[in-house]
Amino acid sequence: MSLPESGRVYIAAQIERIRRFSARKKIVFPEGGDSRILEGAGRLAAEGLVEPVLIGKPAAGAPAGLTFIDPADSPLTQKYARLYSERRRAKGITQLEAAEMAARPLWFAALMVNAGDADGTVGSAVYTTADTVRADLQCIDMRPGFRRLSSVHIMAVQDRRYGHDGLLAFSDAAIQVEPSSVELAEMAIATAHTARAVLDTEPHVALLSFSTKGSAKHPLVDKVTQALRYIRERAPELHVDGELQADAALAPAVGQSKAPGSTVAGRANVLVFPDLNSANIGYKLVERLGNGALLAVLFQGLAKPANIVSRGCSAEDVYTTAIITAVQAEGVRAGAT
Ligand SMILES: CC(C)(COP(=O)(O)OP(=O)(O)OC[C@H]1O[C@@H](n2cnc3c(N)ncnc32)[C@H](O)[C@@H]1OP(=O)(O)O)[C@@H](O)C(=O)NCCC(=O)NCCS
């Protein structure tokens, strides 16, 4: 699938953006032995975009500019074992268990990010999403005020009239299966922060449903309108509206006729889906039927960037995800996310 122009323009702009940072971001890759990681990280190093740190033994014939750390003989492992054992004290973990966990690549990378020894991590090219999420939840602090990790898919579509110049944030197509209205509200606020940081635009958040502004009555619709009430209490400054059908959220004419007066209808750039079913199906339809492209999957709700690629990823996906992770890390540093 070729990348829509919106995606190419966006990535080129992010490359320019990270070149202007005062220092290159250090991005840690737990799966340092994977050929796609080696290729993607090699390109990032060659272009001077980020400082890649790969977990694992130095690979023979690896591209130049990569730092390898092998937890089996790194002095950092002891430090991270200590940090891990402090974090997990309430779970009754022994020193030996902590040392064993800290040496695992996913845990080592997450602890490295939480300790501030790296600015972000990109994993899950080899390990499963569930294992990666577990490592992140155990090792990285939650962002203050947030209780749940959720994910956002950054999508590029062909028609640049949609979203922010053809870019949209979809949540949550990977983690939370059946969010409650409180969880939906938190997810929407987190996605707005992420969109502000990585899309560099004012978020307009649509809470999606099969109903628009009371056109249908159902407990599933009530869940969304309840989420809207929570968001308005917690983040009154946010442009958010719901419940909205996808066409009312995206198309100005439909938005105007179905939700007149809404500041979001017809101009949404953040789509919050009511559950994992609809979000996951939705982004794949955009990819397949709409020739859209997934640029990156980012986690949110954590205090530091920890993101994933899929196990079917390419070196290009690794490259793009790391660039967006560096942008997200700058947002964390500047307190913008
Ligand atoms: C975390 C996850 C990956 C599963 O892990 P799990 O170990 O089975 O999770 P559990 O439900 O047993 O919870 C384990 C702990 O993590 C916490 N947790 C689980 N999900 C969490 C989230 N999204 N945010 C914060 N904490 C979470 C639980 O509260 C629990 O905490 P505790 O140990 O203090 O009680 C879960 O989010 C998941 O399975 N999501 C679906 C992912 C998926 O299948 N995606 C495929 C589509 S791409």
JSON list of N, CA and C in Angstrom, two decimals, residues 154-215:
[
{"chain": "A", "resi": 154, "resn": "ILE", "atom": "N", "xyz": [-2.30, 6.61, 14.29]},
{"chain": "A", "resi": 154, "resn": "ILE", "atom": "CA", "xyz": [-2.18, 7.83, 13.49]},
{"chain": "A", "resi": 154, "resn": "ILE", "atom": "C", "xyz": [-2.38, 7.42, 12.02]},
{"chain": "A", "resi": 155, "resn": "MET", "atom": "N", "xyz": [-3.45, 7.92, 11.41]},
{"chain": "A", "resi": 155, "resn": "MET", "atom": "CA", "xyz": [-3.85, 7.51, 10.07]},
{"chain": "A", "resi": 155, "resn": "MET", "atom": "C", "xyz": [-3.65, 8.66, 9.07]},
{"chain": "A", "resi": 156, "resn": "ALA", "atom": "N", "xyz": [-3.21, 8.29, 7.87]},
{"chain": "A", "resi": 156, "resn": "ALA", "atom": "CA", "xyz": [-3.11, 9.25, 6.77]},
{"chain": "A", "resi": 156, "resn": "ALA", "atom": "C", "xyz": [-4.11, 8.83, 5.70]},
{"chain": "A", "resi": 157, "resn": "VAL", "atom": "N", "xyz": [-5.00, 9.73, 5.27]},
{"chain": "A", "resi": 157, "resn": "VAL", "atom": "CA", "xyz": [-5.98, 9.40, 4.24]},
{"chain": "A", "resi": 157, "resn": "VAL", "atom": "C", "xyz": [-5.70, 10.19, 2.97]},
{"chain": "A", "resi": 158, "resn": "GLN", "atom": "N", "xyz": [-6.33, 9.72, 1.88]},
{"chain": "A", "resi": 158, "resn": "GLN", "atom": "CA", "xyz": [-6.06, 10.32, 0.56]},
{"chain": "A", "resi": 158, "resn": "GLN", "atom": "C", "xyz": [-6.59, 11.74, 0.46]},
{"chain": "A", "resi": 159, "resn": "ASP", "atom": "N", "xyz": [-7.79, 11.97, 1.00]},
{"chain": "A", "resi": 159, "resn": "ASP", "atom": "CA", "xyz": [-8.47, 13.25, 0.83]},
{"chain": "A", "resi": 159, "resn": "ASP", "atom": "C", "xyz": [-8.04, 14.20, 1.95]},
{"chain": "A", "resi": 160, "resn": "ARG", "atom": "N", "xyz": [-7.24, 15.18, 1.58]},
{"chain": "A", "resi": 160, "resn": "ARG", "atom": "CA", "xyz": [-6.65, 16.05, 2.61]},
{"chain": "A", "resi": 160, "resn": "ARG", "atom": "C", "xyz": [-7.65, 17.04, 3.20]},
{"chain": "A", "resi": 161, "resn": "ARG", "atom": "N", "xyz": [-8.92, 16.99, 2.71]},
{"chain": "A", "resi": 161, "resn": "ARG", "atom": "CA", "xyz": [-9.94, 17.84, 3.35]},
{"chain": "A", "resi": 161, "resn": "ARG", "atom": "C", "xyz": [-10.38, 17.23, 4.68]},
{"chain": "A", "resi": 162, "resn": "TYR", "atom": "N", "xyz": [-10.12, 15.94, 4.87]},
{"chain": "A", "resi": 162, "resn": "TYR", "atom": "CA", "xyz": [-10.53, 15.29, 6.13]},
{"chain": "A", "resi": 162, "resn": "TYR", "atom": "C", "xyz": [-9.45, 15.45, 7.21]},
{"chain": "A", "resi": 163, "resn": "GLY", "atom": "N", "xyz": [-9.91, 15.54, 8.45]},
{"chain": "A", "resi": 163, "resn": "GLY", "atom": "CA", "xyz": [-8.99, 15.62, 9.58]},
{"chain": "A", "resi": 163, "resn": "GLY", "atom": "C", "xyz": [-8.10, 16.84, 9.47]},
{"chain": "A", "resi": 164, "resn": "HIS", "atom": "N", "xyz": [-6.87, 16.69, 9.94]},
{"chain": "A", "resi": 164, "resn": "HIS", "atom": "CA", "xyz": [-5.91, 17.79, 9.84]},
{"chain": "A", "resi": 164, "resn": "HIS", "atom": "C", "xyz": [-5.04, 17.54, 8.63]},
{"chain": "A", "resi": 165, "resn": "ASP", "atom": "N", "xyz": [-5.40, 18.12, 7.52]},
{"chain": "A", "resi": 165, "resn": "ASP", "atom": "CA", "xyz": [-4.64, 17.95, 6.29]},
{"chain": "A", "resi": 165, "resn": "ASP", "atom": "C", "xyz": [-4.48, 16.46, 5.92]},
{"chain": "A", "resi": 166, "resn": "GLY", "atom": "N", "xyz": [-5.57, 15.69, 6.13]},
{"chain": "A", "resi": 166, "resn": "GLY", "atom": "CA", "xyz": [-5.54, 14.26, 5.80]},
{"chain": "A", "resi": 166, "resn": "GLY", "atom": "C", "xyz": [-4.97, 13.37, 6.88]},
{"chain": "A", "resi": 167, "resn": "LEU", "atom": "N", "xyz": [-4.72, 13.92, 8.06]},
{"chain": "A", "resi": 167, "resn": "LEU", "atom": "CA", "xyz": [-4.19, 13.14, 9.19]},
{"chain": "A", "resi": 167, "resn": "LEU", "atom": "C", "xyz": [-5.26, 13.04, 10.28]},
{"chain": "A", "resi": 168, "resn": "LEU", "atom": "N", "xyz": [-5.42, 11.84, 10.83]},
{"chain": "A", "resi": 168, "resn": "LEU", "atom": "CA", "xyz": [-6.41, 11.66, 11.91]},
{"chain": "A", "resi": 168, "resn": "LEU", "atom": "C", "xyz": [-5.84, 10.74, 12.97]},
{"chain": "A", "resi": 169, "resn": "ALA", "atom": "N", "xyz": [-6.33, 10.93, 14.21]},
{"chain": "A", "resi": 169, "resn": "ALA", "atom": "CA", "xyz": [-5.97, 10.05, 15.32]},
{"chain": "A", "resi": 169, "resn": "ALA", "atom": "C", "xyz": [-7.19, 9.20, 15.66]},
{"chain": "A", "resi": 170, "resn": "PHE", "atom": "N", "xyz": [-7.01, 7.87, 15.62]},
{"chain": "A", "resi": 170, "resn": "PHE", "atom": "CA", "xyz": [-8.11, 6.94, 15.96]},
{"chain": "A", "resi": 170, "resn": "PHE", "atom": "C", "xyz": [-7.78, 6.27, 17.30]},
{"chain": "A", "resi": 171, "resn": "SER", "atom": "N", "xyz": [-8.77, 6.20, 18.19]},
{"chain": "A", "resi": 171, "resn": "SER", "atom": "CA", "xyz": [-8.53, 5.50, 19.45]},
{"chain": "A", "resi": 171, "resn": "SER", "atom": "C", "xyz": [-9.77, 4.70, 19.85]},
{"chain": "A", "resi": 172, "resn": "ASP", "atom": "N", "xyz": [-9.66, 3.59, 20.44]},
{"chain": "A", "resi": 172, "resn": "ASP", "atom": "CA", "xyz": [-8.49, 2.79, 20.74]},
{"chain": "A", "resi": 172, "resn": "ASP", "atom": "C", "xyz": [-8.66, 1.48, 19.99]},
{"chain": "A", "resi": 173, "resn": "ALA", "atom": "N", "xyz": [-7.81, 1.25, 19.00]},
{"chain": "A", "resi": 173, "resn": "ALA", "atom": "CA", "xyz": [-7.94, 0.08, 18.13]},
{"chain": "A", "resi": 173, "resn": "ALA", "atom": "C", "xyz": [-7.03, -1.07, 18.56]},
{"chain": "A", "resi": 174, "resn": "ALA", "atom": "N", "xyz": [-6.39, -0.95, 19.75]},
{"chain": "A", "resi": 174, "resn": "ALA", "atom": "CA", "xyz": [-5.44, -2.01, 20.13]},
{"chain": "A", "resi": 174, "resn": "ALA", "atom": "C", "xyz": [-5.54, -2.52, 21.56]},
{"chain": "A", "resi": 175, "resn": "ILE", "atom": "N", "xyz": [-5.98, -1.73, 22.50]},
{"chain": "A", "resi": 175, "resn": "ILE", "atom": "CA", "xyz": [-5.81, -2.14, 23.90]},
{"chain": "A", "resi": 175, "resn": "ILE", "atom": "C", "xyz": [-7.12, -2.36, 24.67]},
{"chain": "A", "resi": 176, "resn": "GLN", "atom": "N", "xyz": [-7.90, -1.31, 24.84]},
{"chain": "A", "resi": 176, "resn": "GLN", "atom": "CA", "xyz": [-9.07, -1.42, 25.73]},
{"chain": "A", "resi": 176, "resn": "GLN", "atom": "C", "xyz": [-10.26, -2.01, 24.98]},
{"chain": "A", "resi": 177, "resn": "VAL", "atom": "N", "xyz": [-10.67, -3.17, 25.40]},
{"chain": "A", "resi": 177, "resn": "VAL", "atom": "CA", "xyz": [-11.67, -3.94, 24.66]},
{"chain": "A", "resi": 177, "resn": "VAL", "atom": "C", "xyz": [-13.06, -3.30, 24.78]},
{"chain": "A", "resi": 178, "resn": "GLU", "atom": "N", "xyz": [-13.47, -3.05, 25.99]},
{"chain": "A", "resi": 178, "resn": "GLU", "atom": "CA", "xyz": [-14.83, -2.54, 26.20]},
{"chain": "A", "resi": 178, "resn": "GLU", "atom": "C", "xyz": [-14.77, -1.41, 27.23]},
{"chain": "A", "resi": 179, "resn": "PRO", "atom": "N", "xyz": [-14.30, -0.23, 26.83]},
{"chain": "A", "resi": 179, "resn": "PRO", "atom": "CA", "xyz": [-14.11, 0.84, 27.81]},
{"chain": "A", "resi": 179, "resn": "PRO", "atom": "C", "xyz": [-15.44, 1.31, 28.41]},
{"chain": "A", "resi": 180, "resn": "SER", "atom": "N", "xyz": [-15.41, 1.63, 29.70]},
{"chain": "A", "resi": 180, "resn": "SER", "atom": "CA", "xyz": [-16.57, 2.24, 30.36]},
{"chain": "A", "resi": 180, "resn": "SER", "atom": "C", "xyz": [-16.65, 3.70, 29.93]},
{"chain": "A", "resi": 181, "resn": "SER", "atom": "N", "xyz": [-17.70, 4.40, 30.35]},
{"chain": "A", "resi": 181, "resn": "SER", "atom": "CA", "xyz": [-17.78, 5.82, 29.96]},
{"chain": "A", "resi": 181, "resn": "SER", "atom": "C", "xyz": [-16.64, 6.62, 30.59]},
{"chain": "A", "resi": 182, "resn": "VAL", "atom": "N", "xyz": [-16.23, 6.25, 31.80]},
{"chain": "A", "resi": 182, "resn": "VAL", "atom": "CA", "xyz": [-15.09, 6.95, 32.43]},
{"chain": "A", "resi": 182, "resn": "VAL", "atom": "C", "xyz": [-13.82, 6.68, 31.62]},
{"chain": "A", "resi": 183, "resn": "GLU", "atom": "N", "xyz": [-13.63, 5.43, 31.22]},
{"chain": "A", "resi": 183, "resn": "GLU", "atom": "CA", "xyz": [-12.43, 5.08, 30.44]},
{"chain": "A", "resi": 183, "resn": "GLU", "atom": "C", "xyz": [-12.46, 5.74, 29.05]},
{"chain": "A", "resi": 184, "resn": "LEU", "atom": "N", "xyz": [-13.66, 5.82, 28.46]},
{"chain": "A", "resi": 184, "resn": "LEU", "atom": "CA", "xyz": [-13.77, 6.50, 27.15]},
{"chain": "A", "resi": 184, "resn": "LEU", "atom": "C", "xyz": [-13.40, 7.97, 27.29]},
{"chain": "A", "resi": 185, "resn": "ALA", "atom": "N", "xyz": [-13.85, 8.58, 28.38]},
{"chain": "A", "resi": 185, "resn": "ALA", "atom": "CA", "xyz": [-13.56, 9.99, 28.60]},
{"chain": "A", "resi": 185, "resn": "ALA", "atom": "C", "xyz": [-12.05, 10.20, 28.74]},
{"chain": "A", "resi": 186, "resn": "GLU", "atom": "N", "xyz": [-11.42, 9.34, 29.54]},
{"chain": "A", "resi": 186, "resn": "GLU", "atom": "CA", "xyz": [-9.97, 9.46, 29.74]},
{"chain": "A", "resi": 186, "resn": "GLU", "atom": "C", "xyz": [-9.22, 9.25, 28.42]},
{"chain": "A", "resi": 187, "resn": "MET", "atom": "N", "xyz": [-9.68, 8.25, 27.66]},
{"chain": "A", "resi": 187, "resn": "MET", "atom": "CA", "xyz": [-9.07, 7.94, 26.36]},
{"chain": "A", "resi": 187, "resn": "MET", "atom": "C", "xyz": [-9.19, 9.14, 25.41]},
{"chain": "A", "resi": 188, "resn": "ALA", "atom": "N", "xyz": [-10.34, 9.79, 25.42]},
{"chain": "A", "resi": 188, "resn": "ALA", "atom": "CA", "xyz": [-10.56, 10.95, 24.53]},
{"chain": "A", "resi": 188, "resn": "ALA", "atom": "C", "xyz": [-9.63, 12.10, 24.91]},
{"chain": "A", "resi": 189, "resn": "ILE", "atom": "N", "xyz": [-9.48, 12.33, 26.21]},
{"chain": "A", "resi": 189, "resn": "ILE", "atom": "CA", "xyz": [-8.61, 13.43, 26.66]},
{"chain": "A", "resi": 189, "resn": "ILE", "atom": "C", "xyz": [-7.15, 13.11, 26.32]},
{"chain": "A", "resi": 190, "resn": "ALA", "atom": "N", "xyz": [-6.77, 11.85, 26.56]},
{"chain": "A", "resi": 190, "resn": "ALA", "atom": "CA", "xyz": [-5.39, 11.43, 26.23]},
{"chain": "A", "resi": 190, "resn": "ALA", "atom": "C", "xyz": [-5.13, 11.57, 24.73]},
{"chain": "A", "resi": 191, "resn": "THR", "atom": "N", "xyz": [-6.12, 11.19, 23.91]},
{"chain": "A", "resi": 191, "resn": "THR", "atom": "CA", "xyz": [-5.92, 11.25, 22.46]},
{"chain": "A", "resi": 191, "resn": "THR", "atom": "C", "xyz": [-5.82, 12.70, 22.00]},
{"chain": "A", "resi": 192, "resn": "ALA", "atom": "N", "xyz": [-6.58, 13.57, 22.65]},
{"chain": "A", "resi": 192, "resn": "ALA", "atom": "CA", "xyz": [-6.49, 14.99, 22.31]},
{"chain": "A", "resi": 192, "resn": "ALA", "atom": "C", "xyz": [-5.07, 15.50, 22.60]},
{"chain": "A", "resi": 193, "resn": "HIS", "atom": "N", "xyz": [-4.51, 15.11, 23.75]},
{"chain": "A", "resi": 193, "resn": "HIS", "atom": "CA", "xyz": [-3.14, 15.51, 24.08]},
{"chain": "A", "resi": 193, "resn": "HIS", "atom": "C", "xyz": [-2.16, 14.97, 23.03]},
{"chain": "A", "resi": 194, "resn": "THR", "atom": "N", "xyz": [-2.33, 13.71, 22.69]},
{"chain": "A", "resi": 194, "resn": "THR", "atom": "CA", "xyz": [-1.40, 13.10, 21.72]},
{"chain": "A", "resi": 194, "resn": "THR", "atom": "C", "xyz": [-1.50, 13.82, 20.38]},
{"chain": "A", "resi": 195, "resn": "ALA", "atom": "N", "xyz": [-2.74, 14.10, 19.95]},
{"chain": "A", "resi": 195, "resn": "ALA", "atom": "CA", "xyz": [-2.92, 14.77, 18.65]},
{"chain": "A", "resi": 195, "resn": "ALA", "atom": "C", "xyz": [-2.28, 16.15, 18.68]},
{"chain": "A", "resi": 196, "resn": "ARG", "atom": "N", "xyz": [-2.43, 16.85, 19.80]},
{"chain": "A", "resi": 196, "resn": "ARG", "atom": "CA", "xyz": [-1.84, 18.18, 19.89]},
{"chain": "A", "resi": 196, "resn": "ARG", "atom": "C", "xyz": [-0.32, 18.09, 19.76]},
{"chain": "A", "resi": 197, "resn": "ALA", "atom": "N", "xyz": [0.26, 17.05, 20.39]},
{"chain": "A", "resi": 197, "resn": "ALA", "atom": "CA", "xyz": [1.72, 16.92, 20.38]},
{"chain": "A", "resi": 197, "resn": "ALA", "atom": "C", "xyz": [2.25, 16.43, 19.04]},
{"chain": "A", "resi": 198, "resn": "VAL", "atom": "N", "xyz": [1.63, 15.40, 18.47]},
{"chain": "A", "resi": 198, "resn": "VAL", "atom": "CA", "xyz": [2.27, 14.82, 17.28]},
{"chain": "A", "resi": 198, "resn": "VAL", "atom": "C", "xyz": [1.67, 15.31, 15.97]},
{"chain": "A", "resi": 199, "resn": "LEU", "atom": "N", "xyz": [0.42, 15.77, 15.98]},
{"chain": "A", "resi": 199, "resn": "LEU", "atom": "CA", "xyz": [-0.14, 16.31, 14.73]},
{"chain": "A", "resi": 199, "resn": "LEU", "atom": "C", "xyz": [0.02, 17.83, 14.69]},
{"chain": "A", "resi": 200, "resn": "ASP", "atom": "N", "xyz": [0.44, 18.38, 15.82]},
{"chain": "A", "resi": 200, "resn": "ASP", "atom": "CA", "xyz": [0.73, 19.82, 15.88]},
{"chain": "A", "resi": 200, "resn": "ASP", "atom": "C", "xyz": [-0.49, 20.63, 15.44]},
{"chain": "A", "resi": 201, "resn": "THR", "atom": "N", "xyz": [-1.65, 20.27, 15.99]},
{"chain": "A", "resi": 201, "resn": "THR", "atom": "CA", "xyz": [-2.87, 20.99, 15.64]},
{"chain": "A", "resi": 201, "resn": "THR", "atom": "C", "xyz": [-3.81, 20.99, 16.83]},
{"chain": "A", "resi": 202, "resn": "GLU", "atom": "N", "xyz": [-4.79, 21.85, 16.81]},
{"chain": "A", "resi": 202, "resn": "GLU", "atom": "CA", "xyz": [-5.79, 21.87, 17.86]},
{"chain": "A", "resi": 202, "resn": "GLU", "atom": "C", "xyz": [-6.73, 20.67, 17.64]},
{"chain": "A", "resi": 203, "resn": "PRO", "atom": "N", "xyz": [-6.83, 19.78, 18.64]},
{"chain": "A", "resi": 203, "resn": "PRO", "atom": "CA", "xyz": [-7.69, 18.61, 18.43]},
{"chain": "A", "resi": 203, "resn": "PRO", "atom": "C", "xyz": [-9.18, 18.97, 18.41]},
{"chain": "A", "resi": 204, "resn": "HIS", "atom": "N", "xyz": [-9.90, 18.31, 17.51]},
{"chain": "A", "resi": 204, "resn": "HIS", "atom": "CA", "xyz": [-11.37, 18.37, 17.49]},
{"chain": "A", "resi": 204, "resn": "HIS", "atom": "C", "xyz": [-11.83, 16.92, 17.62]},
{"chain": "A", "resi": 205, "resn": "VAL", "atom": "N", "xyz": [-12.37, 16.61, 18.79]},
{"chain": "A", "resi": 205, "resn": "VAL", "atom": "CA", "xyz": [-12.58, 15.21, 19.18]},
{"chain": "A", "resi": 205, "resn": "VAL", "atom": "C", "xyz": [-14.04, 14.79, 18.99]},
{"chain": "A", "resi": 206, "resn": "ALA", "atom": "N", "xyz": [-14.25, 13.76, 18.16]},
{"chain": "A", "resi": 206, "resn": "ALA", "atom": "CA", "xyz": [-15.60, 13.22, 17.96]},
{"chain": "A", "resi": 206, "resn": "ALA", "atom": "C", "xyz": [-15.73, 11.91, 18.72]},
{"chain": "A", "resi": 207, "resn": "LEU", "atom": "N", "xyz": [-16.76, 11.81, 19.55]},
{"chain": "A", "resi": 207, "resn": "LEU", "atom": "CA", "xyz": [-17.07, 10.54, 20.21]},
{"chain": "A", "resi": 207, "resn": "LEU", "atom": "C", "xyz": [-18.06, 9.81, 19.30]},
{"chain": "A", "resi": 208, "resn": "LEU", "atom": "N", "xyz": [-17.57, 8.76, 18.65]},
{"chain": "A", "resi": 208, "resn": "LEU", "atom": "CA", "xyz": [-18.36, 8.11, 17.59]},
{"chain": "A", "resi": 208, "resn": "LEU", "atom": "C", "xyz": [-19.41, 7.15, 18.15]},
{"chain": "A", "resi": 209, "resn": "SER", "atom": "N", "xyz": [-20.45, 6.98, 17.34]},
{"chain": "A", "resi": 209, "resn": "SER", "atom": "CA", "xyz": [-21.56, 6.10, 17.71]},
{"chain": "A", "resi": 209, "resn": "SER", "atom": "C", "xyz": [-22.35, 5.78, 16.44]},
{"chain": "A", "resi": 210, "resn": "PHE", "atom": "N", "xyz": [-23.39, 4.94, 16.59]},
{"chain": "A", "resi": 210, "resn": "PHE", "atom": "CA", "xyz": [-24.30, 4.73, 15.45]},
{"chain": "A", "resi": 210, "resn": "PHE", "atom": "C", "xyz": [-25.41, 5.77, 15.47]},
{"chain": "A", "resi": 211, "resn": "SER", "atom": "N", "xyz": [-25.35, 6.69, 16.42]},
{"chain": "A", "resi": 211, "resn": "SER", "atom": "CA", "xyz": [-26.39, 7.70, 16.58]},
{"chain": "A", "resi": 211, "resn": "SER", "atom": "C", "xyz": [-25.75, 9.08, 16.57]},
{"chain": "A", "resi": 212, "resn": "THR", "atom": "N", "xyz": [-26.49, 10.09, 16.11]},
{"chain": "A", "resi": 212, "resn": "THR", "atom": "CA", "xyz": [-25.99, 11.47, 16.18]},
{"chain": "A", "resi": 212, "resn": "THR", "atom": "C", "xyz": [-26.96, 12.30, 17.01]},
{"chain": "A", "resi": 213, "resn": "LYS", "atom": "N", "xyz": [-26.48, 12.83, 18.12]},
{"chain": "A", "resi": 213, "resn": "LYS", "atom": "CA", "xyz": [-27.22, 13.78, 18.93]},
{"chain": "A", "resi": 213, "resn": "LYS", "atom": "C", "xyz": [-28.66, 13.34, 19.20]},
{"chain": "A", "resi": 214, "resn": "GLY", "atom": "N", "xyz": [-28.77, 12.10, 19.71]},
{"chain": "A", "resi": 214, "resn": "GLY", "atom": "CA", "xyz": [-30.09, 11.64, 20.14]},
{"chain": "A", "resi": 214, "resn": "GLY", "atom": "C", "xyz": [-30.94, 11.04, 19.03]},
{"chain": "A", "resi": 215, "resn": "SER", "atom": "N", "xyz": [-30.36, 10.80, 17.83]},
{"chain": "A", "resi": 215, "resn": "SER", "atom": "CA", "xyz": [-31.18, 10.24, 16.74]},
{"chain": "A", "resi": 215, "resn": "SER", "atom": "C", "xyz": [-31.61, 8.81, 17.07]}
]
